[in-house]
Amino acid sequence: MLSLHDTQIAFGAAIHGEDAGALGELIGDDGISPERRIQIYRNNYRLNTLTALQATYPVVERLGGAEWFAQSAAKYQDSRPSQSGDLQYFSAAYPGFLRQDLENTEFGYFADVAALEWAYECVLTAADGSPVDLTVLHQVAPEDYENLVFVPQPALGLVASPFPIFAIWHAHQPDGANDTALRLDAGGSRVLVIRRPDHVELREITAANFALLRQFQRGVALGAAVEAAAVEVAAADGVESFDLTTSLRELLGLGAIMRITSGAAPSIL
Amino acid sequence: MSEVPSNGRTALPRSIPATAGIGLRAVHQSQILRDRPPIGWLEVHSENYFADGGLQIDRLMSARAIYPLSLHGVGLSLGSTDPLDREHLRRLKRLVERCEPALVSEHLSWGSVQGTHFNDLLPLPMTEEALQHMIARVGAVQDTLGRRILIENPSTYLRFAAAELTEWDFLGALAAASGCGLLLDVNNVYVSARNHGFDAGAYLSALPAEAVLEMHLAGHTVKRIGEREILIDTHSAVVCDPVWDLYRCALDRFGPVPSLVEWDAEIPALEVLLSEAAKADHYLESLNVVAA
């Protein structure tokens, strides 16, 4: 009899499709071969992870079809086996996998749709936050504004794509139009994913708001964030002007900011 | 709560009565919170609520305010020789502290080796080495959580030829040495007994009665392999008659204990689960009438 550890190594290898011989000697054949018995566990291994991916990426599955999705899930599982007993973690790297796997194909946009669906999942389960109390700004001298750090809500995600992923996502919801006439060259999307009290909201936002919020997510203080965002907007768009007052008003109106802190000291104002 | 009858039995706050409960699944969440049907208690898969915050946690806490709650883990991989996943255990502890469940359970199984997880309840060899390993791991979890946990017998589709113990002796020894309770999955006993040709009644007779604190009931499917049949624990069907018969034997042996109807795949309308739970309640009440 092998040790418990070696038994589990042999079992794992057999599930992965390697020679089940070592495990077979431990099981014996009682009318049902070890290979057939192991196949039951192989099926479970595939099915459990496929089910987890289906729950997180329903739009990608609708886009690619059930058969393609099952094949893609199996390929993903083989290249990046689960590293946690919590299957939610397993789904995390799927957008990156699709980006590599579908690179230079007409389905490359699936990766961006998957990134949006993963952002949805993360926002759904992120820590709770609350809208910022703006009266704290009254305590700050205008010359110190550039050092303020705007901390976004934890339940907030940002996904940008050269493809119209916002429209694609909506069209492929269970009650969506399932519009197959969507044009991939209809323009890109910058999507804010944010949790509301009873649902997760997806909303397209401007290049300026997107860039500024992303700087805030990185912990960049207001002055430097504005500079970086303005450069990014000019490079990406060339048309859209950057109006800080408008952007801040809109982001605060969206409830995207949880608190404002002084850059010099981490305490909450 | 007046909406939740106690079936004549009194439950202490947060304790689970010896009645039938159902597994709370996402598709039924809104209906249950809105209609508050008469269910003795609810059980959820712990890992589904490991989130830092959000809607699922809110809904669980809303359900928790109405019904007694049990947490049932499927991913701790207790029997693995890989190190215990401390992050997984930290999240479980946080959830336990959040919702103060009446029961916390896991499985007699393993699920990972050399860092790769199979996200399944894989069978352990019934050896003295595996027993000592499980005793240590259950002890570590109980120490971390600061409470007793229950360990569930799995459905198995293979057995190791060099077994040194029966599964029932393994579970009895585990309970005695670690102080854990047992979650007797009646369907799993039936499935494994059919798959391996042992006497399910003997299994029940051998378990330490005082350790069995919860039972599970579920449906399975039958797969043909050549001339043989193998039963697969799919949780995708109603409880079959032989499993109900075995459940009644278990009630005779262990007395009335909280009994859960599990359904995890091809989940039907809530009314179907409630109907199965009513059947379990009927057998539990029959037992009380006989005892009286």
Coordinates of C-alpha atoms in Angstrom, one line a residue:
Chain A
M1 CA 0.0 0.0 0.0
L2 CA 1.3 3.4 -0.9
S3 CA 1.4 6.2 1.6
L4 CA -1.6 8.5 1.7
H5 CA 0.4 11.2 0.0
D6 CA 1.6 8.9 -2.8
T7 CA -1.9 7.5 -3.2
Q8 CA -3.2 11.0 -3.7
I9 CA -0.5 11.7 -6.3
A10 CA -1.4 8.6 -8.2
F11 CA -5.1 9.5 -8.0
G12 CA -4.4 13.0 -9.2
A13 CA -2.3 11.7 -12.1
A14 CA -5.1 9.3 -13.1
I15 CA -7.7 12.0 -13.1
H16 CA -5.4 14.0 -15.3
G17 CA -5.6 11.2 -17.8
E18 CA -2.2 9.8 -17.2
D19 CA -1.7 6.0 -16.8
A20 CA -4.1 4.8 -14.2
G21 CA -2.0 1.7 -13.6
A22 CA -0.5 2.7 -10.3
L23 CA -3.9 3.5 -8.9
G24 CA -5.4 0.5 -10.6
E25 CA -3.2 -1.8 -8.5
L26 CA -4.6 -0.1 -5.4
I27 CA -8.2 -0.5 -6.4
G28 CA -8.4 -3.9 -8.1
D29 CA -10.9 -5.0 -10.7
D30 CA -14.2 -6.3 -9.3
G31 CA -16.1 -6.4 -12.6
I32 CA -15.7 -2.7 -13.2
S33 CA -12.2 -1.8 -14.3
P34 CA -10.2 0.9 -12.3
E35 CA -10.2 2.9 -15.6
R36 CA -14.0 3.1 -15.7
R37 CA -14.1 4.0 -12.0
I38 CA -11.6 6.7 -12.4
Q39 CA -13.5 8.0 -15.4
I40 CA -16.4 8.9 -13.0
Y41 CA -14.1 11.2 -11.1
R42 CA -12.7 12.6 -14.4
N43 CA -16.2 13.5 -15.4
N44 CA -16.9 15.2 -12.1
Y45 CA -13.6 17.1 -12.4
R46 CA -14.7 18.5 -15.8
L47 CA -18.3 19.1 -14.8
N48 CA -17.6 20.9 -11.6
T49 CA -15.2 23.4 -13.1
L50 CA -17.4 23.8 -16.2
T51 CA -20.4 24.6 -14.0
A52 CA -18.3 27.2 -12.2
L53 CA -17.2 28.9 -15.4
Q54 CA -20.8 28.8 -16.8
A55 CA -22.0 30.6 -13.8
T56 CA -19.4 33.4 -14.2
Y57 CA -19.3 33.7 -18.0
P58 CA -22.9 33.2 -19.3
V59 CA -22.4 35.8 -22.0
V60 CA -19.2 34.2 -23.3
E61 CA -21.0 30.9 -23.4
R62 CA -23.9 32.4 -25.4
L63 CA -21.5 34.0 -27.8
G64 CA -19.5 30.9 -28.4
G65 CA -22.2 28.2 -28.0
A66 CA -22.3 25.5 -25.4
E67 CA -20.1 23.0 -27.3
W68 CA -17.4 25.6 -27.9
F69 CA -17.6 26.8 -24.3
A70 CA -17.2 23.2 -22.9
Q71 CA -14.1 22.7 -25.1
S72 CA -12.7 26.1 -24.1
A73 CA -13.3 25.3 -20.4
A74 CA -11.6 22.0 -20.6
K75 CA -8.6 23.5 -22.4
Y76 CA -8.4 26.3 -19.8
Q77 CA -8.6 23.7 -17.0
D78 CA -5.8 21.7 -18.5
S79 CA -3.6 24.7 -18.8
R80 CA -4.5 26.3 -15.5
P81 CA -5.8 23.8 -13.0
S82 CA -7.7 25.0 -10.0
Q83 CA -5.5 26.2 -7.2
S84 CA -8.2 26.5 -4.5
G85 CA -11.0 24.6 -2.9
D86 CA -13.2 27.7 -3.6
L87 CA -14.2 27.5 -7.3
Q88 CA -14.7 31.2 -7.5
Y89 CA -10.9 31.6 -7.8
F90 CA -10.8 29.2 -10.7
S91 CA -12.7 31.5 -12.9
A92 CA -10.3 34.5 -12.4
A93 CA -7.7 33.8 -15.1
Y94 CA -10.2 32.8 -17.8
P95 CA -10.2 36.2 -19.5
G96 CA -6.4 36.2 -19.8
F97 CA -6.6 32.6 -21.1
L98 CA -9.1 33.6 -23.8
R99 CA -6.9 36.6 -24.7
Q100 CA -4.0 34.2 -25.5
D101 CA -6.1 31.4 -26.9
L102 CA -8.2 33.6 -29.3
E103 CA -5.5 36.0 -30.2
N104 CA -5.5 36.9 -34.0
T105 CA -8.9 35.3 -34.4
E106 CA -12.3 36.9 -35.2
F107 CA -13.3 35.9 -31.6
G108 CA -10.7 38.0 -29.8
Y109 CA -13.4 40.2 -28.4
F110 CA -14.6 37.2 -26.2
A111 CA -11.7 38.0 -23.9
D112 CA -12.9 41.6 -23.3
V113 CA -16.5 40.3 -22.7
A114 CA -15.1 37.8 -20.2
A115 CA -13.2 40.6 -18.5
L116 CA -16.4 42.4 -18.1
E117 CA -18.1 39.4 -16.7
W118 CA -15.3 38.8 -14.3
A119 CA -15.5 42.4 -13.1
Y120 CA -19.2 41.8 -12.5
E121 CA -18.4 38.8 -10.4
C122 CA -15.7 40.7 -8.4
V123 CA -18.1 43.7 -7.8
L124 CA -20.8 41.3 -6.7
T125 CA -18.6 39.9 -3.9
A126 CA -16.4 42.8 -3.0
A127 CA -16.4 44.4 0.4
D128 CA -19.2 46.8 1.3
G129 CA -18.7 50.6 1.1
S130 CA -20.6 53.8 1.4
P131 CA -20.9 57.0 -0.5
V132 CA -18.4 59.7 0.6
D133 CA -19.4 62.5 2.9
L134 CA -18.5 65.6 0.8
T135 CA -18.6 68.0 3.8
V136 CA -15.1 66.8 4.5
L137 CA -13.9 69.0 1.6
H138 CA -14.8 72.1 3.6
Q139 CA -11.9 71.3 5.9
V140 CA -9.4 71.4 3.1
A141 CA -7.7 74.6 1.8
P142 CA -8.0 74.9 -2.0
E143 CA -4.2 74.9 -2.4
D144 CA -4.1 71.4 -0.8
Y145 CA -6.7 69.8 -3.2
E146 CA -4.0 68.4 -5.4
N147 CA -2.8 66.2 -2.5
L148 CA -6.2 64.7 -1.9
V149 CA -6.7 61.0 -2.6
F150 CA -10.1 59.9 -3.8
V151 CA -10.6 56.3 -2.7
P152 CA -13.1 54.5 -5.0
Q153 CA -15.7 52.1 -3.7
P154 CA -14.4 48.5 -3.2
A155 CA -17.3 47.2 -5.2
L156 CA -16.3 48.9 -8.4
G157 CA -14.7 47.7 -11.6
L158 CA -13.5 49.3 -14.8
V159 CA -13.3 47.5 -18.1
A160 CA -12.3 49.1 -21.4
S161 CA -12.3 47.5 -24.8
P162 CA -12.0 48.6 -28.5
F163 CA -15.2 46.5 -29.0
P164 CA -18.7 47.4 -28.0
I165 CA -18.7 45.1 -25.0
F166 CA -21.4 47.1 -23.1
A167 CA -23.9 46.5 -25.9
I168 CA -22.9 42.9 -26.4
W169 CA -23.3 42.2 -22.7
H170 CA -26.8 43.7 -22.6
A171 CA -27.9 42.0 -25.8
H172 CA -26.9 38.6 -24.4
Q173 CA -28.6 38.8 -21.0
P174 CA -31.5 36.3 -20.5
D175 CA -34.0 39.1 -21.2
G176 CA -31.8 40.8 -23.8
A177 CA -32.4 41.3 -27.5
N178 CA -29.8 38.6 -28.3
D179 CA -29.0 41.0 -31.2
T180 CA -26.9 39.1 -33.7
A181 CA -26.7 42.2 -35.9
L182 CA -24.3 43.9 -33.4
R183 CA -21.4 45.3 -35.3
L184 CA -18.0 44.7 -33.8
D185 CA -16.7 47.9 -35.4
A186 CA -19.4 50.0 -33.8
G187 CA -16.9 51.5 -31.5
G188 CA -15.2 50.7 -28.1
S189 CA -16.6 50.7 -24.6
R190 CA -15.5 52.1 -21.3
V191 CA -17.6 50.4 -18.7
L192 CA -18.1 51.2 -15.0
V193 CA -19.3 48.2 -13.0
I194 CA -20.6 49.2 -9.6
R195 CA -22.7 47.6 -6.9
R196 CA -26.0 49.2 -5.9
P197 CA -28.0 48.1 -2.8
D198 CA -29.9 45.4 -4.7
H199 CA -28.1 44.9 -8.0
V200 CA -24.9 45.4 -10.0
E201 CA -25.0 48.2 -12.5
L202 CA -23.1 48.4 -15.7
R203 CA -22.8 51.9 -17.2
E204 CA -20.7 53.4 -20.0
I205 CA -18.7 56.4 -18.9
T206 CA -16.6 59.0 -20.7
A207 CA -12.9 58.5 -21.4
A208 CA -12.1 61.3 -18.9
N209 CA -14.1 59.7 -16.1
F210 CA -12.7 56.3 -16.9
A211 CA -9.1 57.5 -16.9
L212 CA -9.5 59.6 -13.7
L213 CA -11.2 56.8 -11.8
R214 CA -8.5 54.3 -12.9
Q215 CA -5.9 56.7 -11.5
F216 CA -7.9 56.9 -8.3
Q217 CA -8.0 53.1 -8.1
R218 CA -4.2 53.1 -8.2
G219 CA -4.1 55.4 -5.2
V220 CA -2.8 58.4 -7.2
A221 CA -3.4 61.8 -5.5
L222 CA -5.7 64.2 -7.3
G223 CA -3.1 66.5 -8.9
A224 CA -1.1 63.7 -10.5
A225 CA -4.2 61.8 -11.3
V226 CA -5.6 64.7 -13.3
E227 CA -2.3 65.1 -15.2
A228 CA -2.1 61.4 -16.1
A229 CA -5.8 61.2 -17.0
A230 CA -5.6 64.2 -19.3
V231 CA -2.6 62.8 -21.1
E232 CA -4.5 59.4 -21.5
V233 CA -7.6 61.1 -22.8
A234 CA -5.8 63.2 -25.3
A235 CA -3.9 60.2 -26.6
A236 CA -6.9 57.9 -26.7
D237 CA -9.5 60.2 -28.0
G238 CA -8.1 63.5 -29.2
V239 CA -11.6 65.0 -29.2
E240 CA -12.9 64.7 -25.7
S241 CA -11.8 67.6 -23.5
F242 CA -10.9 67.0 -19.9
D243 CA -13.0 69.0 -17.5
L244 CA -12.0 68.2 -13.9
T245 CA -15.0 69.8 -12.3
T246 CA -17.4 67.9 -14.5
S247 CA -15.6 64.6 -14.0
L248 CA -15.5 64.9 -10.3
R249 CA -19.2 65.9 -10.1
E250 CA -20.2 62.9 -12.3
L251 CA -18.0 60.4 -10.4
L252 CA -19.4 61.6 -7.0
G253 CA -22.9 61.6 -8.5
L254 CA -22.4 57.9 -9.5
G255 CA -21.4 57.0 -5.9
A256 CA -18.0 55.9 -7.2
I257 CA -16.0 57.4 -4.4
M258 CA -16.0 55.9 -0.9
R259 CA -13.8 58.4 0.9
I260 CA -11.4 61.2 0.5
T261 CA -8.1 61.2 2.3
S262 CA -5.2 63.6 2.6
G263 CA -2.2 62.4 0.6
A264 CA 0.1 63.5 3.4
A265 CA -1.6 61.5 6.1
P266 CA -3.8 58.3 5.6
S267 CA -6.4 59.4 8.1
I268 CA -9.9 60.0 6.9
L269 CA -10.7 63.6 6.7
Chain B
M1 CA -41.3 33.5 13.9
S2 CA -44.9 32.6 13.6
E3 CA -44.5 31.8 9.9
V4 CA -42.1 29.0 10.8
P5 CA -43.8 26.2 12.7
S6 CA -41.6 24.2 15.0
N7 CA -43.5 21.0 14.3
G8 CA -44.2 20.8 18.0
R9 CA -40.6 20.8 19.0
T10 CA -39.0 23.8 20.7
A11 CA -35.8 25.2 19.2
L12 CA -33.4 27.3 21.2
P13 CA -32.3 30.5 19.4
R14 CA -29.9 29.6 16.6
S15 CA -30.2 25.9 17.2
I16 CA -31.6 23.6 14.6
P17 CA -34.7 21.6 15.5
A18 CA -35.0 17.9 14.7
T19 CA -37.1 18.7 11.6
A20 CA -36.6 18.7 7.9
G21 CA -34.6 21.5 6.3
I22 CA -33.6 22.3 2.7
G23 CA -30.5 23.5 1.0
L24 CA -30.8 27.2 0.1
R25 CA -30.0 27.6 -3.5
A26 CA -29.7 30.9 -5.4
V27 CA -32.7 30.2 -7.6
H28 CA -35.0 30.0 -4.6
Q29 CA -33.5 32.8 -2.5
S30 CA -36.0 35.6 -3.5
Q31 CA -39.0 33.3 -3.2
I32 CA -38.0 32.1 0.3
L33 CA -37.3 35.6 1.5
R34 CA -40.5 36.9 0.1
D35 CA -42.9 34.1 1.0
R36 CA -41.2 32.7 4.1
P37 CA -42.5 29.2 3.6
P38 CA -42.6 26.9 6.6
I39 CA -39.1 25.3 6.5
G40 CA -37.5 24.0 9.6
W41 CA -34.1 25.3 8.7
L42 CA -31.7 26.0 5.9
E43 CA -28.3 24.8 4.9
V44 CA -25.9 26.6 2.5
H45 CA -22.6 25.7 0.9
S46 CA -20.1 27.7 2.9
E47 CA -17.9 28.6 -0.1
N48 CA -20.8 30.3 -1.8
Y49 CA -20.7 32.9 0.9
F50 CA -17.0 33.5 1.2
A51 CA -17.4 37.0 -0.3
D52 CA -16.1 40.1 1.4
G53 CA -19.5 41.7 1.3
G54 CA -22.4 42.2 -1.1
L55 CA -25.8 41.0 -2.0
Q56 CA -25.3 37.3 -1.4
I57 CA -24.2 37.9 2.2
D58 CA -27.1 40.3 2.8
R59 CA -29.5 37.7 1.5
L60 CA -28.0 35.0 3.7
M61 CA -28.3 37.2 6.7
S62 CA -31.9 38.0 5.8
A63 CA -32.6 34.3 5.6
R64 CA -30.7 33.7 8.8
A65 CA -33.0 36.1 10.6
I66 CA -35.9 33.9 9.6
Y67 CA -34.6 30.4 9.7
P68 CA -32.0 28.5 11.7
L69 CA -28.9 28.0 9.5
S70 CA -26.3 25.3 8.9
L71 CA -23.0 25.8 7.0
H72 CA -21.9 22.9 4.8
G73 CA -18.4 23.1 3.4
V74 CA -17.3 21.3 0.2
G75 CA -13.8 22.7 -0.4
L76 CA -11.6 22.4 2.7
S77 CA -10.1 19.2 1.5
L78 CA -9.6 17.8 5.0
G79 CA -8.1 14.5 3.9
S80 CA -5.4 16.0 1.6
T81 CA -1.8 15.7 2.6
D82 CA -1.3 19.2 1.2
P83 CA -1.1 21.7 4.0
L84 CA -4.4 22.9 5.3
D85 CA -5.5 25.9 3.3
R86 CA -5.3 28.6 6.0
E87 CA -6.9 31.3 3.7
H88 CA -9.9 29.0 3.1
L89 CA -10.2 28.3 6.8
R90 CA -9.9 32.1 7.6
R91 CA -12.8 32.8 5.3
L92 CA -14.8 30.0 6.8
K93 CA -14.1 31.3 10.3
R94 CA -15.2 34.8 9.2
L95 CA -18.5 33.4 7.8
V96 CA -19.1 31.4 11.0
E97 CA -18.6 34.6 13.0
R98 CA -20.9 36.5 10.7
C99 CA -23.9 34.2 10.7
E100 CA -23.4 32.1 13.8
P101 CA -24.7 28.9 12.3
A102 CA -26.1 26.1 14.5
L103 CA -24.1 23.5 12.6
V104 CA -20.9 23.5 10.6
S105 CA -20.0 20.5 8.5
E106 CA -17.4 19.2 6.0
H107 CA -16.6 15.8 4.4
L108 CA -14.6 12.7 4.9
S109 CA -12.7 13.2 1.6
W110 CA -9.8 14.9 0.0
G111 CA -9.7 17.2 -3.0
S112 CA -6.2 18.5 -3.7
V113 CA -2.7 17.2 -4.2
Q114 CA 0.5 19.1 -4.8
G115 CA -1.4 22.3 -5.0
T116 CA -3.9 21.2 -7.7
H117 CA -7.5 21.1 -6.6
F118 CA -10.0 18.8 -8.2
N119 CA -13.0 20.5 -6.5
D120 CA -14.5 17.2 -5.8
L121 CA -15.0 14.9 -2.8
L122 CA -12.4 12.2 -3.5
P123 CA -12.3 8.9 -1.6
L124 CA -9.7 8.3 1.1
P125 CA -8.1 4.9 1.6
M126 CA -9.6 3.5 4.9
T127 CA -6.2 3.1 6.5
E128 CA -4.8 3.9 10.0
E129 CA -2.6 6.6 8.4
A130 CA -5.6 8.3 6.8
L131 CA -7.5 8.1 10.1
Q132 CA -4.7 9.7 12.0
H133 CA -4.4 12.4 9.3
M134 CA -8.1 13.2 9.5
I135 CA -8.1 13.3 13.3
A136 CA -5.4 15.9 13.2
R137 CA -7.0 17.9 10.5
V138 CA -10.5 17.9 12.0
G139 CA -8.8 18.9 15.3
A140 CA -7.0 21.8 13.7
V141 CA -10.3 23.1 12.1
Q142 CA -12.2 22.7 15.3
D143 CA -9.4 24.6 17.2
T144 CA -9.5 27.4 14.7
L145 CA -13.2 27.7 14.6
G146 CA -13.6 27.2 18.3
R147 CA -16.4 24.8 17.8
R148 CA -17.3 21.2 17.0
I149 CA -17.8 20.4 13.3
L150 CA -19.7 17.5 11.7
I151 CA -18.1 15.2 9.2
E152 CA -20.2 13.7 6.4
N153 CA -19.7 10.2 4.8
P154 CA -19.2 10.5 1.1
S155 CA -20.5 8.6 -1.9
T156 CA -17.7 6.6 -3.4
Y157 CA -17.2 5.0 -6.7
L158 CA -14.0 3.0 -5.9
R159 CA -12.5 1.4 -2.8
F160 CA -8.9 0.8 -2.0
A161 CA -8.1 -2.9 -1.8
A162 CA -5.7 -2.5 1.1
A163 CA -8.3 -0.9 3.5
E164 CA -7.6 -1.6 7.1
L165 CA -10.9 -0.3 8.4
T166 CA -14.5 -0.1 7.2
E167 CA -15.8 3.3 6.5
W168 CA -18.2 3.1 9.5
D169 CA -15.4 2.1 11.9
F170 CA -13.2 4.9 10.4
L171 CA -16.0 7.5 11.1
G172 CA -16.6 6.1 14.6
A173 CA -12.9 6.3 15.4
L174 CA -12.7 9.8 13.9
A175 CA -15.6 11.0 16.0
A176 CA -14.2 9.4 19.2
A177 CA -10.7 10.8 18.8
S178 CA -11.5 14.3 17.4
G179 CA -14.7 15.0 19.2
C180 CA -16.4 15.8 15.9
G181 CA -20.0 14.9 15.2
L182 CA -21.2 13.0 12.2
L183 CA -23.4 14.1 9.4
L184 CA -25.0 10.9 8.1
D185 CA -25.8 11.2 4.5
V186 CA -28.3 8.4 4.0
N187 CA -28.2 8.6 0.3
N188 CA -24.5 8.3 0.3
V189 CA -24.7 5.2 2.5
Y190 CA -27.1 3.7 0.0
V191 CA -25.0 4.7 -3.0
S192 CA -21.8 3.3 -1.6
A193 CA -23.4 0.2 -0.3
R194 CA -24.8 -0.6 -3.7
N195 CA -21.5 0.3 -5.4
H196 CA -19.4 -1.8 -3.1
G197 CA -21.8 -4.5 -2.0
F198 CA -21.8 -3.9 1.8
D199 CA -24.9 -4.0 4.0
A200 CA -26.2 -0.5 4.6
G201 CA -28.0 -1.6 7.7
A202 CA -24.8 -2.9 9.2
Y203 CA -23.2 0.5 8.4
L204 CA -26.0 2.3 10.5
S205 CA -25.7 -0.2 13.3
A206 CA -22.0 0.3 13.7
L207 CA -22.0 4.1 13.9
P208 CA -21.9 5.7 17.4
A209 CA -25.5 6.9 17.9
E210 CA -24.6 9.8 20.1
A211 CA -22.3 11.3 17.4
V212 CA -24.9 11.5 14.6
L213 CA -26.2 15.0 14.8
E214 CA -27.6 15.6 11.3
M215 CA -28.7 13.6 8.3
H216 CA -28.8 14.3 4.5
L217 CA -31.3 13.0 2.0
A218 CA -30.8 13.4 -1.8
G219 CA -31.4 11.8 -5.1
H220 CA -28.9 9.9 -7.2
T221 CA -28.7 8.5 -10.7
V222 CA -27.9 5.0 -12.0
K223 CA -25.2 4.5 -14.6
R224 CA -24.8 1.2 -16.4
I225 CA -21.3 -0.1 -17.1
G226 CA -21.5 -3.3 -19.1
E227 CA -23.5 -5.7 -17.0
R228 CA -23.0 -3.7 -13.8
E229 CA -24.7 -0.7 -12.4
I230 CA -23.0 2.1 -10.5
L231 CA -24.9 4.7 -8.6
I232 CA -23.8 8.3 -8.9
D233 CA -24.6 10.9 -6.2
T234 CA -25.9 13.7 -8.4
H235 CA -28.3 15.5 -6.1
S236 CA -30.5 15.9 -9.2
A237 CA -33.6 13.9 -8.4
V238 CA -36.1 13.1 -5.7
V239 CA -35.1 10.7 -2.9
C240 CA -35.8 7.2 -4.0
D241 CA -37.9 4.7 -2.0
P242 CA -35.0 2.5 -0.8
V243 CA -33.3 5.6 0.6
W244 CA -36.5 6.7 2.4
D245 CA -36.6 3.1 3.8
L246 CA -33.0 3.5 4.9
Y247 CA -33.8 6.9 6.4
R248 CA -36.5 5.3 8.5
C249 CA -34.0 2.7 9.8
A250 CA -31.6 5.5 10.6
L251 CA -34.3 7.4 12.5
D252 CA -35.0 4.2 14.5
R253 CA -31.3 3.9 15.3
F254 CA -30.3 7.5 15.9
G255 CA -33.6 9.2 16.9
P256 CA -34.9 12.4 15.5
V257 CA -32.1 14.6 14.1
P258 CA -32.2 17.6 11.8
S259 CA -32.6 16.1 8.3
L260 CA -31.8 18.0 5.1
V261 CA -33.1 17.6 1.6
E262 CA -30.2 18.4 -0.8
W263 CA -30.7 19.3 -4.5
D264 CA -27.7 20.8 -6.4
A265 CA -28.2 20.0 -10.1
E266 CA -31.3 20.4 -12.3
I267 CA -32.8 22.2 -9.4
P268 CA -36.7 22.1 -9.5
A269 CA -39.3 24.5 -8.3
L270 CA -39.1 25.2 -4.5
E271 CA -42.4 23.4 -4.1
V272 CA -40.7 20.1 -5.0
L273 CA -38.1 20.5 -2.3
L274 CA -40.8 21.5 0.2
S275 CA -42.7 18.3 -0.7
E276 CA -39.6 16.2 -0.1
A277 CA -39.0 18.0 3.2
A278 CA -42.6 17.4 4.2
K279 CA -42.1 13.7 3.6
A280 CA -39.0 13.7 5.9
D281 CA -41.0 15.7 8.5
H282 CA -43.7 13.0 8.3
Y283 CA -41.2 10.3 9.2
L284 CA -39.7 12.4 12.0
E285 CA -43.2 13.1 13.4
S286 CA -44.1 9.4 13.2
L287 CA -41.0 8.6 15.2
N288 CA -42.1 11.1 17.9
V289 CA -45.6 9.5 18.0
V290 CA -44.1 6.1 18.5
A291 CA -41.8 7.4 21.1
A292 CA -44.6 9.0 23.0

